[in-house]
């Protein structure tokens, strides 16, 4: 077994270390989600935590780590009454993103269960993680069906494996620790709420700290055992402090005044349900025990809020994470008990100073991240948008794009704020795919409604009972069966085929030229794209953004699972210049070609947002039509969002849609409630579904 990097040797990352240590002191806190950019010691810290966890007593030979003091009466390896325990280190079990369902929950041999009536069960990762740590790296990339299984196990403290009436149950109580890079997509709210705490991490910009990180890492890589030995005293001291905090924890007093502050804080930030209140109470109690105190203070409540609330507060998908610390301080002051001791300023912390928490870290916790990207720019641009009041049908369409307009047509305007997003109509790719699990287009999946049966290819995972019986029934006399019952052989077994939904690659091609630059109309266009991004976020799609203006097109955002990044790029999108529509379509073709090589099973949906005009260069309209037909020839599903406005309309976007082999919708028709009861799929002309 390789020597883990010492926990005490990690440089900086105070919030990360504190969040993990609080869970080591009180596993009831409920785990921690670590969000941050790559290369910030997220995985290193989680793996190092296991070495600090106390040993657990287990029943010898039990594959499910039963506690000899309180064995699980329903343990598949039981009963364990009177068993003597042996100690072993707490386990850290890693769940790979690409793991199968059987690897997670365990495998039940369906064939032996049907033919012999034997429950032959091989435990999975949930059984291995019982009374230990379940670590999921890149948890936001976990497939939906695995997320559902994790939710069930985390809620019930047990795992159930059921296959056609044959079931196995075992205890599965574990500390859930996940790491993720927000740039690769967000986490489902249901799983997000299961993490007790969340912390945001980022690489330090301090030169001395960065030098020390590199120095220690190189020393560890050269000789891991010698490096670990050099930090052994610090590790032992920290291990002892965890044990002392655990012993003190039951004696920590959580007063009524502190409880009122916790409840007032959760109400002020409009968190859903009561889990936040409970987690805050447990976290504040653990903070007090970690500091060696037997009473919870307002400082503990403040730190607990910064760790437990950022991922639970109500916010739009594109809002920056974190808490408003000024609002937090005001809430704590207003809800503080009246009978405070004279001179006690613990309930009125200075928001401008470090918290001075029990671990000596800053008071930022998991929150306080300033908004970045397009949100702040949009907020500043909005007042000027309202003040200008430009007529959508006027100037820019008649002059900004015309030949000879010179500087005005080629100039760049200030970014325009996006209009309010709305719920969009359902857009999907026709046919039946086999891509990653999602919520957009029809696909063959392991989960979903049963649509038929087939012979199993490899191990049988989902039995189609009716088809199996039908296959076995004609052979019963030949197999010597004349009375009740059924003889089933391996070649009778049938695998159920299922249909669910997949996520797609939604590639936006946005016209940012002068013909689209009327400020009010560009705001509406950005609002429409933002609405489609929100829809892609909810349907677990990958998204990409190509823009075209002036003389060329550019990939503003390569395909990614982070719609937050796409929204930020959209907010700062400049406008103005000519309309190189063909360049935009050809750039999109290059992007899709590369993505087909990287992920052949993920089907693309091309969304072109334009008024259909094409200017610049020789015969730009014909060139744009040729580029569009290139997409149509490759069978790319597409939709054109027609942004043309004014009394006189040329219908160029509709012609573009015909060349693409897709459909065109106007901005008004894009709204889900624009045509009552009507939901249209994107269709490709001349192609069978």
Short mmCIF file of N, CA and C in Angstrom, two decimals, residues 51-209:
data_model
loop_
_atom_site.label_atom_id
_atom_site.label_comp_id
_atom_site.label_asym_id
_atom_site.label_seq_id
_atom_site.Cartn_x
_atom_site.Cartn_y
_atom_site.Cartn_z
N UNK A 51 -6.04 8.33 7.29
CA UNK A 51 -5.00 7.95 8.26
C UNK A 51 -5.25 8.54 9.64
N UNK A 52 -6.10 9.56 9.74
CA UNK A 52 -6.38 10.19 11.03
C UNK A 52 -7.62 9.61 11.70
N UNK A 53 -8.42 8.83 10.99
CA UNK A 53 -9.66 8.30 11.55
C UNK A 53 -9.35 7.20 12.56
N UNK A 54 -10.10 7.15 13.66
CA UNK A 54 -9.88 6.08 14.65
C UNK A 54 -10.21 4.71 14.07
N UNK A 55 -9.61 3.69 14.65
CA UNK A 55 -9.92 2.33 14.23
C UNK A 55 -11.38 1.98 14.55
N UNK A 56 -11.91 1.02 13.79
CA UNK A 56 -13.27 0.54 14.05
C UNK A 56 -13.19 -0.93 14.42
N UNK A 57 -14.08 -1.34 15.33
CA UNK A 57 -14.18 -2.75 15.72
C UNK A 57 -15.18 -3.45 14.82
N UNK A 58 -14.80 -4.59 14.24
CA UNK A 58 -15.66 -5.32 13.31
C UNK A 58 -15.74 -6.79 13.71
N UNK A 59 -16.80 -7.44 13.26
CA UNK A 59 -16.95 -8.88 13.46
C UNK A 59 -16.02 -9.60 12.50
N UNK A 60 -15.16 -10.48 12.98
CA UNK A 60 -14.23 -11.19 12.07
C UNK A 60 -14.99 -11.96 10.99
N UNK A 61 -14.55 -11.82 9.76
CA UNK A 61 -15.14 -12.55 8.66
C UNK A 61 -16.40 -11.95 8.07
N UNK A 62 -16.95 -10.90 8.69
CA UNK A 62 -18.16 -10.27 8.15
C UNK A 62 -17.77 -9.34 7.01
N UNK A 63 -18.36 -9.56 5.84
CA UNK A 63 -18.03 -8.74 4.67
C UNK A 63 -18.69 -7.37 4.73
N UNK A 64 -19.54 -7.13 5.74
CA UNK A 64 -20.30 -5.90 5.83
C UNK A 64 -19.91 -5.05 7.03
N UNK A 65 -18.77 -5.37 7.65
CA UNK A 65 -18.17 -4.57 8.73
C UNK A 65 -19.13 -4.34 9.89
N UNK A 66 -19.83 -5.36 10.32
CA UNK A 66 -20.76 -5.22 11.43
C UNK A 66 -20.01 -4.90 12.72
N UNK A 67 -20.62 -4.05 13.56
CA UNK A 67 -20.08 -3.69 14.86
C UNK A 67 -20.42 -4.80 15.84
N UNK A 68 -19.42 -5.43 16.48
CA UNK A 68 -19.73 -6.53 17.41
C UNK A 68 -20.58 -6.07 18.59
N UNK A 69 -20.50 -4.78 18.95
CA UNK A 69 -21.31 -4.30 20.07
C UNK A 69 -22.78 -4.15 19.68
N UNK A 70 -23.05 -3.91 18.42
CA UNK A 70 -24.43 -3.76 17.95
C UNK A 70 -24.53 -4.29 16.52
N UNK A 71 -24.46 -5.60 16.34
CA UNK A 71 -24.46 -6.16 14.99
C UNK A 71 -25.81 -5.96 14.30
N UNK A 72 -25.76 -5.89 12.98
CA UNK A 72 -26.98 -5.74 12.19
C UNK A 72 -27.74 -7.06 12.20
N UNK A 73 -28.98 -7.09 12.74
CA UNK A 73 -29.71 -8.36 12.80
C UNK A 73 -30.04 -8.93 11.43
N UNK A 74 -30.07 -8.06 10.40
CA UNK A 74 -30.41 -8.53 9.05
C UNK A 74 -29.18 -8.69 8.18
N UNK A 75 -28.00 -8.72 8.77
CA UNK A 75 -26.78 -8.84 7.98
C UNK A 75 -26.79 -10.15 7.19
N UNK A 76 -26.49 -10.10 5.88
CA UNK A 76 -26.48 -11.34 5.09
C UNK A 76 -25.46 -12.37 5.59
N UNK A 77 -24.41 -11.91 6.29
CA UNK A 77 -23.41 -12.84 6.83
C UNK A 77 -23.71 -13.24 8.27
N UNK A 78 -24.82 -12.73 8.83
CA UNK A 78 -25.16 -12.98 10.22
C UNK A 78 -25.83 -14.33 10.42
N UNK A 79 -26.30 -14.57 11.65
CA UNK A 79 -26.29 -13.67 12.82
C UNK A 79 -24.91 -13.63 13.50
N UNK A 80 -24.70 -12.53 14.27
CA UNK A 80 -23.41 -12.30 14.90
C UNK A 80 -23.50 -12.21 16.42
N UNK A 81 -24.55 -12.73 17.03
CA UNK A 81 -24.67 -12.61 18.48
C UNK A 81 -23.49 -13.28 19.18
N UNK A 82 -22.92 -12.55 20.14
CA UNK A 82 -21.82 -13.10 20.92
C UNK A 82 -20.47 -13.07 20.24
N UNK A 83 -20.39 -12.44 19.07
CA UNK A 83 -19.11 -12.41 18.34
C UNK A 83 -18.16 -11.43 19.02
N UNK A 84 -16.89 -11.78 19.02
CA UNK A 84 -15.86 -10.88 19.54
C UNK A 84 -15.29 -10.06 18.39
N UNK A 85 -14.99 -8.81 18.68
CA UNK A 85 -14.56 -7.90 17.62
C UNK A 85 -13.06 -7.83 17.49
N UNK A 86 -12.63 -7.40 16.32
CA UNK A 86 -11.22 -7.11 16.06
C UNK A 86 -11.15 -5.71 15.47
N UNK A 87 -10.07 -5.00 15.73
CA UNK A 87 -9.92 -3.64 15.23
C UNK A 87 -9.24 -3.61 13.87
N UNK A 88 -9.66 -2.67 13.07
CA UNK A 88 -9.00 -2.44 11.78
C UNK A 88 -9.12 -0.96 11.44
N UNK A 89 -8.23 -0.43 10.60
CA UNK A 89 -8.32 0.99 10.22
C UNK A 89 -9.62 1.28 9.47
N UNK A 90 -10.10 2.50 9.63
CA UNK A 90 -11.27 2.93 8.88
C UNK A 90 -10.93 2.96 7.39
N UNK A 91 -11.86 2.54 6.57
CA UNK A 91 -11.61 2.45 5.14
C UNK A 91 -12.00 3.74 4.43
N UNK A 92 -11.26 4.04 3.38
CA UNK A 92 -11.67 5.05 2.41
C UNK A 92 -11.90 4.33 1.09
N UNK A 93 -13.14 4.28 0.68
CA UNK A 93 -13.52 3.56 -0.53
C UNK A 93 -13.80 4.58 -1.62
N UNK A 94 -13.15 4.44 -2.75
CA UNK A 94 -13.33 5.38 -3.86
C UNK A 94 -14.33 4.82 -4.86
N UNK A 95 -15.29 5.65 -5.23
CA UNK A 95 -16.30 5.29 -6.22
C UNK A 95 -15.90 5.91 -7.56
N UNK A 96 -15.49 5.11 -8.53
CA UNK A 96 -15.14 5.67 -9.84
C UNK A 96 -16.37 6.23 -10.53
N UNK A 97 -16.18 7.29 -11.30
CA UNK A 97 -17.30 7.92 -12.01
C UNK A 97 -17.96 6.95 -12.97
N UNK A 98 -17.17 6.09 -13.59
CA UNK A 98 -17.71 5.17 -14.57
C UNK A 98 -18.13 3.83 -14.01
N UNK A 99 -18.30 3.72 -12.70
CA UNK A 99 -18.65 2.44 -12.08
C UNK A 99 -20.05 2.00 -12.52
N UNK A 100 -20.24 0.69 -12.56
CA UNK A 100 -21.56 0.15 -12.88
C UNK A 100 -22.41 0.08 -11.62
N UNK A 101 -23.70 -0.15 -11.82
CA UNK A 101 -24.60 -0.27 -10.67
C UNK A 101 -24.22 -1.48 -9.82
N UNK A 102 -23.87 -2.60 -10.46
CA UNK A 102 -23.49 -3.79 -9.71
C UNK A 102 -22.23 -3.55 -8.89
N UNK A 103 -21.30 -2.74 -9.41
CA UNK A 103 -20.08 -2.46 -8.65
C UNK A 103 -20.39 -1.62 -7.42
N UNK A 104 -21.40 -0.77 -7.50
CA UNK A 104 -21.75 0.09 -6.37
C UNK A 104 -22.53 -0.67 -5.31
N UNK A 105 -23.62 -1.31 -5.68
CA UNK A 105 -24.51 -1.93 -4.68
C UNK A 105 -24.24 -3.40 -4.47
N UNK A 106 -23.50 -4.02 -5.38
CA UNK A 106 -23.27 -5.45 -5.27
C UNK A 106 -24.00 -6.20 -6.37
N UNK A 107 -23.59 -7.43 -6.60
CA UNK A 107 -24.16 -8.23 -7.68
C UNK A 107 -24.88 -9.44 -7.11
N UNK A 108 -26.09 -9.64 -7.57
CA UNK A 108 -26.88 -10.80 -7.20
C UNK A 108 -26.94 -11.73 -8.40
N UNK A 109 -26.57 -12.99 -8.21
CA UNK A 109 -26.55 -13.95 -9.31
C UNK A 109 -27.98 -14.38 -9.62
N UNK A 110 -28.58 -13.75 -10.65
CA UNK A 110 -29.97 -14.03 -11.01
C UNK A 110 -30.14 -15.47 -11.45
N UNK A 111 -29.18 -15.98 -12.20
CA UNK A 111 -29.32 -17.33 -12.74
C UNK A 111 -29.40 -18.36 -11.63
N UNK A 112 -28.53 -18.28 -10.64
CA UNK A 112 -28.57 -19.24 -9.53
C UNK A 112 -29.80 -19.04 -8.67
N UNK A 113 -30.21 -17.77 -8.53
CA UNK A 113 -31.40 -17.51 -7.73
C UNK A 113 -32.64 -18.15 -8.36
N UNK A 114 -32.76 -18.09 -9.70
CA UNK A 114 -33.92 -18.67 -10.37
C UNK A 114 -33.83 -20.19 -10.46
N UNK A 115 -32.66 -20.68 -10.81
CA UNK A 115 -32.52 -22.11 -11.06
C UNK A 115 -32.36 -22.92 -9.77
N UNK A 116 -31.65 -22.36 -8.76
CA UNK A 116 -31.34 -23.12 -7.55
C UNK A 116 -31.98 -22.55 -6.30
N UNK A 117 -32.52 -21.33 -6.40
CA UNK A 117 -33.10 -20.70 -5.21
C UNK A 117 -32.07 -20.25 -4.22
N UNK A 118 -30.83 -19.99 -4.66
CA UNK A 118 -29.73 -19.61 -3.79
C UNK A 118 -29.47 -18.12 -3.92
N UNK A 119 -29.35 -17.42 -2.77
CA UNK A 119 -28.99 -16.01 -2.79
C UNK A 119 -27.47 -15.88 -2.79
N UNK A 120 -26.90 -15.85 -3.96
CA UNK A 120 -25.45 -15.69 -4.10
C UNK A 120 -25.17 -14.21 -4.33
N UNK A 121 -24.68 -13.52 -3.29
CA UNK A 121 -24.51 -12.07 -3.35
C UNK A 121 -23.06 -11.70 -3.15
N UNK A 122 -22.55 -10.86 -4.06
CA UNK A 122 -21.20 -10.32 -3.95
C UNK A 122 -21.30 -8.86 -3.56
N UNK A 123 -20.84 -8.46 -2.36
CA UNK A 123 -21.01 -7.07 -1.90
C UNK A 123 -20.32 -6.08 -2.82
N UNK A 124 -20.86 -4.86 -2.85
CA UNK A 124 -20.29 -3.79 -3.66
C UNK A 124 -19.59 -2.74 -2.81
N UNK A 125 -19.38 -1.58 -3.40
CA UNK A 125 -18.64 -0.52 -2.72
C UNK A 125 -19.38 0.04 -1.53
N UNK A 126 -20.72 0.04 -1.57
CA UNK A 126 -21.48 0.54 -0.42
C UNK A 126 -21.24 -0.32 0.82
N UNK A 127 -21.11 -1.61 0.63
CA UNK A 127 -20.80 -2.49 1.76
C UNK A 127 -19.39 -2.25 2.27
N UNK A 128 -18.44 -2.06 1.35
CA UNK A 128 -17.06 -1.79 1.77
C UNK A 128 -16.94 -0.48 2.55
N UNK A 129 -17.78 0.52 2.19
CA UNK A 129 -17.68 1.83 2.81
C UNK A 129 -18.43 1.93 4.13
N UNK A 130 -19.19 0.92 4.51
CA UNK A 130 -19.95 0.97 5.76
C UNK A 130 -19.01 1.23 6.94
N UNK A 131 -19.34 2.28 7.72
CA UNK A 131 -18.56 2.71 8.89
C UNK A 131 -17.21 3.30 8.50
N UNK A 132 -17.12 3.76 7.25
CA UNK A 132 -15.90 4.40 6.78
C UNK A 132 -16.22 5.61 5.93
N UNK A 133 -15.37 5.88 4.96
CA UNK A 133 -15.51 7.04 4.07
C UNK A 133 -15.79 6.55 2.66
N UNK A 134 -16.82 7.10 2.04
CA UNK A 134 -17.07 6.86 0.62
C UNK A 134 -16.66 8.12 -0.12
N UNK A 135 -15.62 8.01 -0.92
CA UNK A 135 -15.05 9.17 -1.61
C UNK A 135 -15.39 9.09 -3.09
N UNK A 136 -16.00 10.16 -3.61
CA UNK A 136 -16.37 10.24 -5.03
C UNK A 136 -15.64 11.43 -5.64
N UNK A 137 -14.61 11.14 -6.41
CA UNK A 137 -13.91 12.20 -7.14
C UNK A 137 -14.72 12.53 -8.39
N UNK A 138 -14.79 13.83 -8.71
CA UNK A 138 -15.61 14.31 -9.84
C UNK A 138 -17.05 13.86 -9.66
N UNK A 139 -17.60 14.10 -8.49
CA UNK A 139 -18.94 13.60 -8.17
C UNK A 139 -20.00 14.20 -9.08
N UNK A 140 -19.75 15.38 -9.63
CA UNK A 140 -20.73 16.01 -10.52
C UNK A 140 -20.84 15.29 -11.86
N UNK A 141 -19.89 14.42 -12.17
CA UNK A 141 -19.94 13.67 -13.42
C UNK A 141 -20.56 12.29 -13.24
N UNK A 142 -21.02 12.00 -12.03
CA UNK A 142 -21.61 10.69 -11.74
C UNK A 142 -22.92 10.52 -12.49
N UNK A 143 -23.16 9.33 -13.01
CA UNK A 143 -24.38 9.07 -13.76
C UNK A 143 -25.61 9.16 -12.85
N UNK A 144 -26.72 9.54 -13.44
CA UNK A 144 -27.94 9.76 -12.67
C UNK A 144 -28.36 8.53 -11.88
N UNK A 145 -28.27 7.34 -12.48
CA UNK A 145 -28.76 6.16 -11.76
C UNK A 145 -27.88 5.84 -10.55
N UNK A 146 -26.58 6.15 -10.62
CA UNK A 146 -25.72 5.98 -9.45
C UNK A 146 -26.02 7.03 -8.38
N UNK A 147 -26.33 8.24 -8.83
CA UNK A 147 -26.73 9.29 -7.89
C UNK A 147 -27.98 8.87 -7.12
N UNK A 148 -28.95 8.30 -7.82
CA UNK A 148 -30.18 7.85 -7.17
C UNK A 148 -29.89 6.78 -6.11
N UNK A 149 -28.99 5.85 -6.43
CA UNK A 149 -28.64 4.81 -5.46
C UNK A 149 -27.92 5.39 -4.25
N UNK A 150 -27.04 6.35 -4.49
CA UNK A 150 -26.36 7.01 -3.37
C UNK A 150 -27.36 7.74 -2.47
N UNK A 151 -28.33 8.43 -3.09
CA UNK A 151 -29.34 9.14 -2.32
C UNK A 151 -30.12 8.19 -1.44
N UNK A 152 -30.53 7.06 -1.99
CA UNK A 152 -31.30 6.09 -1.22
C UNK A 152 -30.48 5.56 -0.04
N UNK A 153 -29.23 5.20 -0.30
CA UNK A 153 -28.40 4.65 0.76
C UNK A 153 -28.10 5.69 1.84
N UNK A 154 -27.82 6.93 1.42
CA UNK A 154 -27.53 7.99 2.39
C UNK A 154 -28.76 8.30 3.24
N UNK A 155 -29.95 8.23 2.65
CA UNK A 155 -31.17 8.56 3.40
C UNK A 155 -31.55 7.46 4.37
N UNK A 156 -31.39 6.19 3.97
CA UNK A 156 -31.88 5.07 4.77
C UNK A 156 -30.79 4.39 5.59
N UNK A 157 -29.54 4.67 5.29
CA UNK A 157 -28.47 3.99 6.01
C UNK A 157 -28.37 2.52 5.67
N UNK A 158 -28.94 2.14 4.54
CA UNK A 158 -28.92 0.74 4.12
C UNK A 158 -28.98 0.68 2.61
N UNK A 159 -28.50 -0.42 2.06
CA UNK A 159 -28.54 -0.65 0.62
C UNK A 159 -29.42 -1.86 0.33
N UNK A 160 -30.28 -1.72 -0.66
CA UNK A 160 -31.18 -2.79 -1.06
C UNK A 160 -30.86 -3.19 -2.50
N UNK A 161 -30.68 -4.48 -2.70
CA UNK A 161 -30.49 -5.01 -4.05
C UNK A 161 -31.67 -5.92 -4.33
N UNK A 162 -32.47 -5.54 -5.30
CA UNK A 162 -33.68 -6.30 -5.62
C UNK A 162 -33.68 -6.63 -7.11
N UNK A 163 -33.84 -7.89 -7.41
CA UNK A 163 -33.90 -8.36 -8.79
C UNK A 163 -35.03 -9.37 -8.91
N UNK A 164 -36.13 -8.95 -9.54
CA UNK A 164 -37.24 -9.85 -9.82
C UNK A 164 -37.69 -10.62 -8.59
N UNK A 165 -37.93 -9.91 -7.50
CA UNK A 165 -38.46 -10.53 -6.29
C UNK A 165 -37.42 -11.10 -5.36
N UNK A 166 -36.16 -11.19 -5.77
CA UNK A 166 -35.09 -11.67 -4.90
C UNK A 166 -34.36 -10.44 -4.38
N UNK A 167 -34.25 -10.31 -3.06
CA UNK A 167 -33.68 -9.09 -2.50
C UNK A 167 -32.67 -9.40 -1.41
N UNK A 168 -31.71 -8.49 -1.28
CA UNK A 168 -30.70 -8.54 -0.23
C UNK A 168 -30.59 -7.14 0.35
N UNK A 169 -30.52 -7.06 1.69
CA UNK A 169 -30.37 -5.77 2.36
C UNK A 169 -29.18 -5.84 3.30
N UNK A 170 -28.41 -4.74 3.36
CA UNK A 170 -27.32 -4.65 4.32
C UNK A 170 -27.13 -3.20 4.73
N UNK A 171 -26.57 -2.98 5.89
CA UNK A 171 -26.34 -1.63 6.40
C UNK A 171 -25.29 -0.92 5.55
N UNK A 172 -25.49 0.39 5.35
CA UNK A 172 -24.55 1.19 4.56
C UNK A 172 -24.57 2.61 5.10
N UNK A 173 -23.86 2.82 6.21
CA UNK A 173 -23.73 4.16 6.80
C UNK A 173 -22.28 4.59 6.63
N UNK A 174 -22.09 5.68 5.93
CA UNK A 174 -20.75 6.09 5.56
C UNK A 174 -20.66 7.62 5.55
N UNK A 175 -19.43 8.08 5.63
CA UNK A 175 -19.14 9.51 5.50
C UNK A 175 -18.93 9.82 4.03
N UNK A 176 -19.83 10.61 3.45
CA UNK A 176 -19.79 10.90 2.02
C UNK A 176 -18.92 12.13 1.77
N UNK A 177 -17.85 11.95 1.02
CA UNK A 177 -16.94 13.04 0.67
C UNK A 177 -16.83 13.08 -0.85
N UNK A 178 -17.10 14.23 -1.42
CA UNK A 178 -17.03 14.38 -2.87
C UNK A 178 -16.17 15.57 -3.25
N UNK A 179 -15.52 15.47 -4.38
CA UNK A 179 -14.78 16.60 -4.93
C UNK A 179 -15.28 16.85 -6.35
N UNK A 180 -15.22 18.10 -6.78
CA UNK A 180 -15.70 18.44 -8.12
C UNK A 180 -15.07 19.74 -8.58
N UNK A 181 -14.97 19.86 -9.90
CA UNK A 181 -14.56 21.11 -10.53
C UNK A 181 -15.80 21.73 -11.14
N UNK A 182 -16.28 22.89 -10.63
CA UNK A 182 -17.52 23.47 -11.13
C UNK A 182 -17.51 23.76 -12.63
N UNK A 183 -16.33 23.91 -13.22
CA UNK A 183 -16.26 24.17 -14.66
C UNK A 183 -16.78 22.98 -15.48
N UNK A 184 -16.84 21.81 -14.86
CA UNK A 184 -17.28 20.61 -15.58
C UNK A 184 -18.75 20.31 -15.34
N UNK A 185 -19.47 21.23 -14.75
CA UNK A 185 -20.90 21.02 -14.54
C UNK A 185 -21.26 20.98 -13.07
N UNK A 186 -22.52 21.31 -12.79
CA UNK A 186 -22.99 21.35 -11.42
C UNK A 186 -23.56 19.99 -10.98
N UNK A 187 -23.88 19.92 -9.71
CA UNK A 187 -24.38 18.69 -9.11
C UNK A 187 -25.89 18.77 -8.94
N UNK A 188 -26.55 17.65 -9.06
CA UNK A 188 -28.00 17.63 -8.85
C UNK A 188 -28.35 18.12 -7.46
N UNK A 189 -29.39 18.96 -7.32
CA UNK A 189 -29.74 19.51 -6.00
C UNK A 189 -30.01 18.45 -4.95
N UNK A 190 -30.60 17.31 -5.35
CA UNK A 190 -30.92 16.28 -4.37
C UNK A 190 -29.66 15.72 -3.73
N UNK A 191 -28.62 15.48 -4.53
CA UNK A 191 -27.37 14.98 -3.97
C UNK A 191 -26.61 16.09 -3.27
N UNK A 192 -26.68 17.29 -3.78
CA UNK A 192 -26.00 18.42 -3.17
C UNK A 192 -26.45 18.60 -1.72
N UNK A 193 -27.75 18.42 -1.47
CA UNK A 193 -28.29 18.61 -0.13
C UNK A 193 -27.84 17.52 0.83
N UNK A 194 -27.39 16.37 0.30
CA UNK A 194 -26.96 15.28 1.17
C UNK A 194 -25.58 15.53 1.77
N UNK A 195 -24.82 16.42 1.19
CA UNK A 195 -23.52 16.76 1.77
C UNK A 195 -23.75 17.73 2.93
N UNK A 196 -23.20 17.40 4.08
CA UNK A 196 -23.39 18.28 5.23
C UNK A 196 -22.76 19.64 5.01
N UNK A 197 -21.52 19.66 4.56
CA UNK A 197 -20.77 20.91 4.39
C UNK A 197 -20.27 21.04 2.97
N UNK A 198 -19.95 22.24 2.60
CA UNK A 198 -19.29 22.47 1.32
C UNK A 198 -18.20 23.52 1.52
N UNK A 199 -17.10 23.34 0.82
CA UNK A 199 -16.00 24.31 0.88
C UNK A 199 -15.54 24.62 -0.54
N UNK A 200 -15.16 25.85 -0.75
CA UNK A 200 -14.62 26.29 -2.03
C UNK A 200 -13.10 26.42 -1.87
N UNK A 201 -12.36 25.83 -2.80
CA UNK A 201 -10.90 25.90 -2.73
C UNK A 201 -10.36 26.51 -4.01
N UNK A 202 -9.23 27.18 -3.87
CA UNK A 202 -8.55 27.77 -5.02
C UNK A 202 -7.06 27.81 -4.70
N UNK A 203 -6.25 27.78 -5.73
CA UNK A 203 -4.81 27.85 -5.54
C UNK A 203 -4.42 29.23 -5.02
N UNK A 204 -3.48 29.24 -4.09
CA UNK A 204 -3.02 30.49 -3.51
C UNK A 204 -2.28 31.32 -4.55
N UNK A 205 -2.43 32.64 -4.46
CA UNK A 205 -1.68 33.55 -5.33
C UNK A 205 -0.44 34.10 -4.63
N UNK A 206 -0.19 33.62 -3.41
CA UNK A 206 0.98 34.06 -2.65
C UNK A 206 2.20 33.26 -3.11
N UNK A 207 3.24 33.95 -3.52
CA UNK A 207 4.41 33.29 -4.08
C UNK A 207 5.06 32.36 -3.07
N UNK A 208 5.21 32.81 -1.82
CA UNK A 208 5.88 31.99 -0.81
C UNK A 208 5.11 30.69 -0.56
N UNK A 209 3.78 30.77 -0.50
CA UNK A 209 2.99 29.57 -0.28
C UNK A 209 3.12 28.60 -1.45
#
